[in-house]
Amino acid sequence: MQNAIETPYTGPRNTAASTLHKCWIGKHLLGPIGIENDDKIYTAHETLTLCKQLDIPMVLDVHHHNCNNEGENIYDMLGEIFGTWNKQQLPPKIHFSSPRDGELDRKHADYIDASSFIDFIENSRIVNTDFDVMLECKEKDIALFKLVDDIKKLRPEYTWIDKTTLEI
């Protein structure tokens, strides 16, 4: 897959850097590798620190950040997160999902809440960087096309490059 990036979970905090270096960085990989913040252990800030230490890209999971953070503002870190992709040929990757039951529910909803998605995208403009968004939701492609329809209703002024790619 042309735009694929491996995103392993990092394991225990005290051994994450050395474990990743031995198990992933030290081996021949089929493609690029990145680390994603998770919803229980590693905050976005901790993951960013680890990615900078290992000089590999960070895949930001917005929902995981909402469930697991220490009060950090994600938009304050976004420039640094995207900066971890500077040596890559691919644009930065973001994972986005909506909680199933309640704001901090770690389970993914069937669909994406369009208002939350728009809020994230509009606030992300501060970094002035193109990036890819991977949707994590139970209804997969159906959810993508529902999100597109919802966005078109809420923000008709957006420019659509194709059926699923927008420019704001």
JSON list of C-alpha atoms in Angstrom, two decimals:
[
{"chain": "A", "resi": 1, "resn": "MET", "atom": "CA", "xyz": [0.00, 0.00, 0.00]},
{"chain": "A", "resi": 2, "resn": "GLN", "atom": "CA", "xyz": [1.48, 3.29, -1.10]},
{"chain": "A", "resi": 3, "resn": "ASN", "atom": "CA", "xyz": [0.37, 5.42, 1.87]},
{"chain": "A", "resi": 4, "resn": "ALA", "atom": "CA", "xyz": [0.70, 2.75, 4.56]},
{"chain": "A", "resi": 5, "resn": "ILE", "atom": "CA", "xyz": [2.64, 3.28, 7.75]},
{"chain": "A", "resi": 6, "resn": "GLU", "atom": "CA", "xyz": [3.06, 0.75, 10.54]},
{"chain": "A", "resi": 7, "resn": "THR", "atom": "CA", "xyz": [1.89, 2.00, 13.93]},
{"chain": "A", "resi": 8, "resn": "PRO", "atom": "CA", "xyz": [2.84, -0.43, 16.70]},
{"chain": "A", "resi": 9, "resn": "TYR", "atom": "CA", "xyz": [1.81, 0.13, 20.28]},
{"chain": "A", "resi": 10, "resn": "THR", "atom": "CA", "xyz": [4.82, 0.83, 22.42]},
{"chain": "A", "resi": 11, "resn": "GLY", "atom": "CA", "xyz": [4.46, -1.32, 25.54]},
{"chain": "A", "resi": 12, "resn": "PRO", "atom": "CA", "xyz": [5.61, -0.46, 29.07]},
{"chain": "A", "resi": 13, "resn": "ARG", "atom": "CA", "xyz": [6.80, 3.12, 29.59]},
{"chain": "A", "resi": 14, "resn": "ASN", "atom": "CA", "xyz": [10.15, 2.31, 31.16]},
{"chain": "A", "resi": 15, "resn": "THR", "atom": "CA", "xyz": [11.33, 0.13, 28.25]},
{"chain": "A", "resi": 16, "resn": "ALA", "atom": "CA", "xyz": [9.49, 1.64, 25.27]},
{"chain": "A", "resi": 17, "resn": "ALA", "atom": "CA", "xyz": [12.40, 3.35, 23.56]},
{"chain": "A", "resi": 18, "resn": "SER", "atom": "CA", "xyz": [14.83, 0.45, 23.84]},
{"chain": "A", "resi": 19, "resn": "THR", "atom": "CA", "xyz": [12.17, -2.13, 22.95]},
{"chain": "A", "resi": 20, "resn": "LEU", "atom": "CA", "xyz": [11.15, -0.23, 19.85]},
{"chain": "A", "resi": 21, "resn": "HIS", "atom": "CA", "xyz": [14.72, 0.33, 18.82]},
{"chain": "A", "resi": 22, "resn": "LYS", "atom": "CA", "xyz": [15.60, -3.38, 19.11]},
{"chain": "A", "resi": 23, "resn": "CYS", "atom": "CA", "xyz": [12.38, -4.79, 17.69]},
{"chain": "A", "resi": 24, "resn": "TRP", "atom": "CA", "xyz": [11.45, -2.31, 15.00]},
{"chain": "A", "resi": 25, "resn": "ILE", "atom": "CA", "xyz": [14.12, 0.24, 14.17]},
{"chain": "A", "resi": 26, "resn": "GLY", "atom": "CA", "xyz": [16.94, -2.31, 14.12]},
{"chain": "A", "resi": 27, "resn": "LYS", "atom": "CA", "xyz": [15.19, -4.55, 11.57]},
{"chain": "A", "resi": 28, "resn": "HIS", "atom": "CA", "xyz": [14.65, -4.12, 7.87]},
{"chain": "A", "resi": 29, "resn": "LEU", "atom": "CA", "xyz": [11.13, -2.77, 7.50]},
{"chain": "A", "resi": 30, "resn": "LEU", "atom": "CA", "xyz": [8.91, -3.02, 4.45]},
{"chain": "A", "resi": 31, "resn": "GLY", "atom": "CA", "xyz": [7.91, 0.60, 4.84]},
{"chain": "A", "resi": 32, "resn": "PRO", "atom": "CA", "xyz": [7.84, 3.54, 7.19]},
{"chain": "A", "resi": 33, "resn": "ILE", "atom": "CA", "xyz": [7.00, 3.17, 10.85]},
{"chain": "A", "resi": 34, "resn": "GLY", "atom": "CA", "xyz": [5.26, 5.59, 13.17]},
{"chain": "A", "resi": 35, "resn": "ILE", "atom": "CA", "xyz": [4.02, 5.47, 16.73]},
{"chain": "A", "resi": 36, "resn": "GLU", "atom": "CA", "xyz": [0.47, 6.28, 17.76]},
{"chain": "A", "resi": 37, "resn": "ASN", "atom": "CA", "xyz": [-0.61, 7.67, 21.12]},
{"chain": "A", "resi": 38, "resn": "ASP", "atom": "CA", "xyz": [-3.02, 5.34, 22.87]},
{"chain": "A", "resi": 39, "resn": "ASP", "atom": "CA", "xyz": [-6.14, 5.63, 24.97]},
{"chain": "A", "resi": 40, "resn": "LYS", "atom": "CA", "xyz": [-4.79, 4.13, 28.20]},
{"chain": "A", "resi": 41, "resn": "ILE", "atom": "CA", "xyz": [-1.04, 4.51, 28.70]},
{"chain": "A", "resi": 42, "resn": "TYR", "atom": "CA", "xyz": [0.83, 6.85, 26.35]},
{"chain": "A", "resi": 43, "resn": "THR", "atom": "CA", "xyz": [-0.45, 10.40, 26.03]},
{"chain": "A", "resi": 44, "resn": "ALA", "atom": "CA", "xyz": [0.14, 12.37, 22.84]},
{"chain": "A", "resi": 45, "resn": "HIS", "atom": "CA", "xyz": [2.85, 14.35, 24.64]},
{"chain": "A", "resi": 46, "resn": "GLU", "atom": "CA", "xyz": [4.67, 11.21, 25.79]},
{"chain": "A", "resi": 47, "resn": "THR", "atom": "CA", "xyz": [4.38, 9.67, 22.33]},
{"chain": "A", "resi": 48, "resn": "LEU", "atom": "CA", "xyz": [5.69, 12.85, 20.71]},
{"chain": "A", "resi": 49, "resn": "THR", "atom": "CA", "xyz": [8.70, 12.80, 23.05]},
{"chain": "A", "resi": 50, "resn": "LEU", "atom": "CA", "xyz": [9.40, 9.16, 22.16]},
{"chain": "A", "resi": 51, "resn": "CYS", "atom": "CA", "xyz": [9.03, 9.80, 18.42]},
{"chain": "A", "resi": 52, "resn": "LYS", "atom": "CA", "xyz": [11.44, 12.72, 18.59]},
{"chain": "A", "resi": 53, "resn": "GLN", "atom": "CA", "xyz": [13.91, 10.57, 20.56]},
{"chain": "A", "resi": 54, "resn": "LEU", "atom": "CA", "xyz": [13.71, 7.76, 17.98]},
{"chain": "A", "resi": 55, "resn": "ASP", "atom": "CA", "xyz": [13.44, 10.16, 15.02]},
{"chain": "A", "resi": 56, "resn": "ILE", "atom": "CA", "xyz": [10.29, 8.52, 13.64]},
{"chain": "A", "resi": 57, "resn": "PRO", "atom": "CA", "xyz": [6.88, 9.99, 12.77]},
{"chain": "A", "resi": 58, "resn": "MET", "atom": "CA", "xyz": [4.01, 10.21, 15.20]},
{"chain": "A", "resi": 59, "resn": "VAL", "atom": "CA", "xyz": [0.50, 9.20, 14.16]},
{"chain": "A", "resi": 60, "resn": "LEU", "atom": "CA", "xyz": [-1.85, 11.33, 16.20]},
{"chain": "A", "resi": 61, "resn": "ASP", "atom": "CA", "xyz": [-5.04, 9.61, 17.33]},
{"chain": "A", "resi": 62, "resn": "VAL", "atom": "CA", "xyz": [-7.38, 12.44, 18.29]},
{"chain": "A", "resi": 63, "resn": "HIS", "atom": "CA", "xyz": [-9.89, 10.20, 20.10]},
{"chain": "A", "resi": 64, "resn": "HIS", "atom": "CA", "xyz": [-7.11, 8.59, 22.12]},
{"chain": "A", "resi": 65, "resn": "HIS", "atom": "CA", "xyz": [-5.88, 12.05, 23.08]},
{"chain": "A", "resi": 66, "resn": "ASN", "atom": "CA", "xyz": [-9.37, 13.02, 24.24]},
{"chain": "A", "resi": 67, "resn": "CYS", "atom": "CA", "xyz": [-9.51, 9.88, 26.42]},
{"chain": "A", "resi": 68, "resn": "ASN", "atom": "CA", "xyz": [-5.93, 9.99, 27.72]},
{"chain": "A", "resi": 69, "resn": "ASN", "atom": "CA", "xyz": [-4.16, 13.28, 28.30]},
{"chain": "A", "resi": 70, "resn": "GLU", "atom": "CA", "xyz": [-2.71, 15.35, 31.11]},
{"chain": "A", "resi": 71, "resn": "GLY", "atom": "CA", "xyz": [-4.44, 18.56, 30.11]},
{"chain": "A", "resi": 72, "resn": "GLU", "atom": "CA", "xyz": [-2.31, 19.23, 27.04]},
{"chain": "A", "resi": 73, "resn": "ASN", "atom": "CA", "xyz": [-3.89, 21.23, 24.24]},
{"chain": "A", "resi": 74, "resn": "ILE", "atom": "CA", "xyz": [-3.53, 19.11, 21.11]},
{"chain": "A", "resi": 75, "resn": "TYR", "atom": "CA", "xyz": [-3.35, 22.16, 18.87]},
{"chain": "A", "resi": 76, "resn": "ASP", "atom": "CA", "xyz": [-0.32, 23.44, 20.79]},
{"chain": "A", "resi": 77, "resn": "MET", "atom": "CA", "xyz": [1.50, 20.18, 19.92]},
{"chain": "A", "resi": 78, "resn": "LEU", "atom": "CA", "xyz": [0.25, 19.77, 16.35]},
{"chain": "A", "resi": 79, "resn": "GLY", "atom": "CA", "xyz": [3.14, 21.60, 14.70]},
{"chain": "A", "resi": 80, "resn": "GLU", "atom": "CA", "xyz": [5.68, 19.40, 16.50]},
{"chain": "A", "resi": 81, "resn": "ILE", "atom": "CA", "xyz": [3.67, 16.26, 15.74]},
{"chain": "A", "resi": 82, "resn": "PHE", "atom": "CA", "xyz": [3.55, 17.13, 12.05]},
{"chain": "A", "resi": 83, "resn": "GLY", "atom": "CA", "xyz": [7.24, 18.03, 12.24]},
{"chain": "A", "resi": 84, "resn": "THR", "atom": "CA", "xyz": [8.07, 14.38, 13.02]},
{"chain": "A", "resi": 85, "resn": "TRP", "atom": "CA", "xyz": [7.04, 13.68, 9.41]},
{"chain": "A", "resi": 86, "resn": "ASN", "atom": "CA", "xyz": [9.57, 16.08, 7.84]},
{"chain": "A", "resi": 87, "resn": "LYS", "atom": "CA", "xyz": [11.86, 13.26, 6.59]},
{"chain": "A", "resi": 88, "resn": "GLN", "atom": "CA", "xyz": [8.95, 11.26, 5.15]},
{"chain": "A", "resi": 89, "resn": "GLN", "atom": "CA", "xyz": [7.65, 11.30, 1.60]},
{"chain": "A", "resi": 90, "resn": "LEU", "atom": "CA", "xyz": [4.13, 10.84, 2.95]},
{"chain": "A", "resi": 91, "resn": "PRO", "atom": "CA", "xyz": [2.03, 13.57, 4.57]},
{"chain": "A", "resi": 92, "resn": "PRO", "atom": "CA", "xyz": [1.32, 13.35, 8.31]},
{"chain": "A", "resi": 93, "resn": "LYS", "atom": "CA", "xyz": [-1.36, 10.85, 9.33]},
{"chain": "A", "resi": 94, "resn": "ILE", "atom": "CA", "xyz": [-4.14, 11.46, 11.84]},
{"chain": "A", "resi": 95, "resn": "HIS", "atom": "CA", "xyz": [-6.59, 8.91, 13.21]},
{"chain": "A", "resi": 96, "resn": "PHE", "atom": "CA", "xyz": [-10.02, 10.29, 13.99]},
{"chain": "A", "resi": 97, "resn": "SER", "atom": "CA", "xyz": [-13.01, 8.60, 15.60]},
{"chain": "A", "resi": 98, "resn": "SER", "atom": "CA", "xyz": [-15.97, 9.51, 17.74]},
{"chain": "A", "resi": 99, "resn": "PRO", "atom": "CA", "xyz": [-16.77, 7.89, 21.09]},
{"chain": "A", "resi": 100, "resn": "ARG", "atom": "CA", "xyz": [-19.61, 5.37, 21.09]},
{"chain": "A", "resi": 101, "resn": "ASP", "atom": "CA", "xyz": [-21.18, 6.19, 24.47]},
{"chain": "A", "resi": 102, "resn": "GLY", "atom": "CA", "xyz": [-20.23, 9.43, 26.13]},
{"chain": "A", "resi": 103, "resn": "GLU", "atom": "CA", "xyz": [-17.39, 11.87, 25.59]},
{"chain": "A", "resi": 104, "resn": "LEU", "atom": "CA", "xyz": [-14.62, 9.73, 27.11]},
{"chain": "A", "resi": 105, "resn": "ASP", "atom": "CA", "xyz": [-15.79, 6.29, 25.97]},
{"chain": "A", "resi": 106, "resn": "ARG", "atom": "CA", "xyz": [-12.81, 4.54, 24.39]},
{"chain": "A", "resi": 107, "resn": "LYS", "atom": "CA", "xyz": [-14.99, 2.45, 22.08]},
{"chain": "A", "resi": 108, "resn": "HIS", "atom": "CA", "xyz": [-15.47, 3.74, 18.54]},
{"chain": "A", "resi": 109, "resn": "ALA", "atom": "CA", "xyz": [-18.89, 4.85, 17.35]},
{"chain": "A", "resi": 110, "resn": "ASP", "atom": "CA", "xyz": [-20.46, 3.56, 14.15]},
{"chain": "A", "resi": 111, "resn": "TYR", "atom": "CA", "xyz": [-20.14, 7.00, 12.55]},
{"chain": "A", "resi": 112, "resn": "ILE", "atom": "CA", "xyz": [-18.11, 10.18, 12.90]},
{"chain": "A", "resi": 113, "resn": "ASP", "atom": "CA", "xyz": [-19.61, 13.19, 14.63]},
{"chain": "A", "resi": 114, "resn": "ALA", "atom": "CA", "xyz": [-19.34, 15.80, 11.88]},
{"chain": "A", "resi": 115, "resn": "SER", "atom": "CA", "xyz": [-19.27, 18.79, 14.23]},
{"chain": "A", "resi": 116, "resn": "SER", "atom": "CA", "xyz": [-16.31, 17.40, 16.17]},
{"chain": "A", "resi": 117, "resn": "PHE", "atom": "CA", "xyz": [-14.51, 16.54, 12.95]},
{"chain": "A", "resi": 118, "resn": "ILE", "atom": "CA", "xyz": [-15.04, 20.02, 11.53]},
{"chain": "A", "resi": 119, "resn": "ASP", "atom": "CA", "xyz": [-13.88, 21.57, 14.79]},
{"chain": "A", "resi": 120, "resn": "PHE", "atom": "CA", "xyz": [-10.66, 19.54, 14.66]},
{"chain": "A", "resi": 121, "resn": "ILE", "atom": "CA", "xyz": [-10.00, 20.28, 10.99]},
{"chain": "A", "resi": 122, "resn": "GLU", "atom": "CA", "xyz": [-10.64, 24.01, 11.36]},
{"chain": "A", "resi": 123, "resn": "ASN", "atom": "CA", "xyz": [-8.46, 24.29, 14.46]},
{"chain": "A", "resi": 124, "resn": "SER", "atom": "CA", "xyz": [-5.70, 22.35, 12.68]},
{"chain": "A", "resi": 125, "resn": "ARG", "atom": "CA", "xyz": [-5.33, 25.07, 10.06]},
{"chain": "A", "resi": 126, "resn": "ILE", "atom": "CA", "xyz": [-2.90, 26.84, 12.40]},
{"chain": "A", "resi": 127, "resn": "VAL", "atom": "CA", "xyz": [-0.12, 24.50, 11.22]},
{"chain": "A", "resi": 128, "resn": "ASN", "atom": "CA", "xyz": [-0.82, 25.15, 7.51]},
{"chain": "A", "resi": 129, "resn": "THR", "atom": "CA", "xyz": [0.09, 21.57, 6.55]},
{"chain": "A", "resi": 130, "resn": "ASP", "atom": "CA", "xyz": [-1.73, 19.03, 4.40]},
{"chain": "A", "resi": 131, "resn": "PHE", "atom": "CA", "xyz": [-2.40, 15.79, 6.27]},
{"chain": "A", "resi": 132, "resn": "ASP", "atom": "CA", "xyz": [-4.30, 12.54, 5.82]},
{"chain": "A", "resi": 133, "resn": "VAL", "atom": "CA", "xyz": [-7.13, 11.55, 8.14]},
{"chain": "A", "resi": 134, "resn": "MET", "atom": "CA", "xyz": [-7.90, 7.89, 8.73]},
{"chain": "A", "resi": 135, "resn": "LEU", "atom": "CA", "xyz": [-11.40, 7.38, 10.09]},
{"chain": "A", "resi": 136, "resn": "GLU", "atom": "CA", "xyz": [-11.85, 4.71, 12.73]},
{"chain": "A", "resi": 137, "resn": "CYS", "atom": "CA", "xyz": [-15.52, 3.80, 12.91]},
{"chain": "A", "resi": 138, "resn": "LYS", "atom": "CA", "xyz": [-17.61, 0.66, 12.76]},
{"chain": "A", "resi": 139, "resn": "GLU", "atom": "CA", "xyz": [-19.46, 1.48, 9.54]},
{"chain": "A", "resi": 140, "resn": "LYS", "atom": "CA", "xyz": [-16.26, 2.06, 7.51]},
{"chain": "A", "resi": 141, "resn": "ASP", "atom": "CA", "xyz": [-17.02, 3.42, 4.00]},
{"chain": "A", "resi": 142, "resn": "ILE", "atom": "CA", "xyz": [-20.67, 4.10, 4.81]},
{"chain": "A", "resi": 143, "resn": "ALA", "atom": "CA", "xyz": [-19.49, 6.31, 7.67]},
{"chain": "A", "resi": 144, "resn": "LEU", "atom": "CA", "xyz": [-17.08, 8.13, 5.36]},
{"chain": "A", "resi": 145, "resn": "PHE", "atom": "CA", "xyz": [-19.80, 9.03, 2.86]},
{"chain": "A", "resi": 146, "resn": "LYS", "atom": "CA", "xyz": [-22.19, 10.01, 5.65]},
{"chain": "A", "resi": 147, "resn": "LEU", "atom": "CA", "xyz": [-19.49, 12.30, 7.06]},
{"chain": "A", "resi": 148, "resn": "VAL", "atom": "CA", "xyz": [-18.97, 13.88, 3.64]},
{"chain": "A", "resi": 149, "resn": "ASP", "atom": "CA", "xyz": [-22.72, 14.52, 3.32]},
{"chain": "A", "resi": 150, "resn": "ASP", "atom": "CA", "xyz": [-22.86, 15.97, 6.84]},
{"chain": "A", "resi": 151, "resn": "ILE", "atom": "CA", "xyz": [-19.89, 18.26, 6.20]},
{"chain": "A", "resi": 152, "resn": "LYS", "atom": "CA", "xyz": [-21.41, 19.51, 2.94]},
{"chain": "A", "resi": 153, "resn": "LYS", "atom": "CA", "xyz": [-24.55, 20.48, 4.85]},
{"chain": "A", "resi": 154, "resn": "LEU", "atom": "CA", "xyz": [-22.67, 22.13, 7.72]},
{"chain": "A", "resi": 155, "resn": "ARG", "atom": "CA", "xyz": [-19.93, 23.79, 5.64]},
{"chain": "A", "resi": 156, "resn": "PRO", "atom": "CA", "xyz": [-21.10, 24.27, 2.05]},
{"chain": "A", "resi": 157, "resn": "GLU", "atom": "CA", "xyz": [-18.25, 26.74, 1.51]},
{"chain": "A", "resi": 158, "resn": "TYR", "atom": "CA", "xyz": [-15.60, 24.00, 1.68]},
{"chain": "A", "resi": 159, "resn": "THR", "atom": "CA", "xyz": [-13.86, 23.08, -1.57]},
{"chain": "A", "resi": 160, "resn": "TRP", "atom": "CA", "xyz": [-14.01, 19.41, -2.52]},
{"chain": "A", "resi": 161, "resn": "ILE", "atom": "CA", "xyz": [-11.12, 18.06, -4.58]},
{"chain": "A", "resi": 162, "resn": "ASP", "atom": "CA", "xyz": [-12.84, 14.71, -5.12]},
{"chain": "A", "resi": 163, "resn": "LYS", "atom": "CA", "xyz": [-15.59, 12.69, -3.41]},
{"chain": "A", "resi": 164, "resn": "THR", "atom": "CA", "xyz": [-13.72, 12.40, -0.12]},
{"chain": "A", "resi": 165, "resn": "THR", "atom": "CA", "xyz": [-10.94, 15.01, -0.16]},
{"chain": "A", "resi": 166, "resn": "LEU", "atom": "CA", "xyz": [-11.55, 18.53, 1.00]},
{"chain": "A", "resi": 167, "resn": "GLU", "atom": "CA", "xyz": [-9.59, 21.73, 1.17]},
{"chain": "A", "resi": 168, "resn": "ILE", "atom": "CA", "xyz": [-10.33, 24.49, 3.66]}
]
